């Protein structure tokens, strides 16, 4: 547990998969974590973080960005269309583009600002009714639609079903990305990031294995 342990496990997994050192970026998922735990990881030199809630990110990151140079924050939680404007101002990347209405909203914002965060399309690889994400059968058309809006789609993201072997889901996401000419693969969490790296992940999203368990009861 802890940042250094996760970084060395990522290095070993890159090696084991025959991948270049540094080809996998660690997103330290800091949602809901006590501020002192996140500050300790910032002080250790980690620059890339993930957040799930726009409001929470807005309350924490402006001050830390002023204090720690070179920080980047990625949005990895579901994004409501009415929070899109705040999100494009807060995040370097959004991993949860999952519907045409959000794509249009982001395209309008990008035109007005002359800039857009990097985008990942979330795919519901397990076709779970309660889960966000484009269904696999609709993915190619959705990527084409987003590209038609000039959106900077860099890759795909998935969260495999909790009760299944994640490896086939990671392999499916990699295949869909390759087919669409996308190089980014946001997949793998605390329990399965090594399997994701073996399948080609470029971004792993690791929270509790770095910071410890999240305590949602303390959320305001
Ligand atoms: C919370 C979260 C993570 C991190 O989960 P851990 O199991 O704590 O590593 C990764 N990805 C997404 C989309 C999340 O919501």
Short mmCIF file of C-alpha atoms in Angstrom, two decimals, residues 125-126 128 131 158-174 187-200 205:
data_model
loop_
_atom_site.label_atom_id
_atom_site.label_comp_id
_atom_site.label_asym_id
_atom_site.label_seq_id
_atom_site.Cartn_x
_atom_site.Cartn_y
_atom_site.Cartn_z
CA UNK A 125 -18.39 -3.36 -21.60
CA UNK A 126 -20.51 -5.52 -19.27
CA UNK A 128 -24.90 -3.45 -17.06
CA UNK A 131 -23.84 1.53 -15.25
CA UNK A 158 -14.28 1.11 -18.79
CA UNK A 159 -15.24 -0.17 -15.34
CA UNK A 160 -15.73 -3.96 -15.60
CA UNK A 161 -18.56 -5.65 -13.66
CA UNK A 162 -17.53 -6.23 -10.05
CA UNK A 163 -18.24 -9.94 -10.00
CA UNK A 164 -16.45 -10.92 -13.22
CA UNK A 165 -12.90 -11.54 -14.37
CA UNK A 166 -11.91 -8.08 -15.69
CA UNK A 167 -9.42 -9.41 -18.27
CA UNK A 168 -11.93 -10.06 -21.09
CA UNK A 169 -13.36 -6.56 -20.55
CA UNK A 170 -9.91 -5.00 -20.78
CA UNK A 171 -9.19 -7.00 -23.94
CA UNK A 172 -12.50 -5.90 -25.46
CA UNK A 173 -11.77 -2.24 -24.70
CA UNK A 174 -8.30 -2.52 -26.24
CA UNK A 187 -8.70 0.89 -17.32
CA UNK A 188 -7.65 -0.82 -14.11
CA UNK A 189 -8.27 0.10 -10.48
CA UNK A 190 -6.76 -0.93 -7.12
CA UNK A 191 -7.75 -4.57 -7.47
CA UNK A 192 -6.91 -5.17 -11.13
CA UNK A 193 -4.49 -2.57 -12.51
CA UNK A 194 -1.79 -5.14 -13.28
CA UNK A 195 -4.21 -7.13 -15.48
CA UNK A 196 -5.16 -3.86 -17.18
CA UNK A 197 -1.51 -3.05 -17.89
CA UNK A 198 -1.04 -6.52 -19.38
CA UNK A 199 -3.97 -5.71 -21.70
CA UNK A 200 -2.52 -2.34 -22.77
CA UNK A 205 -7.05 4.74 -11.87
#
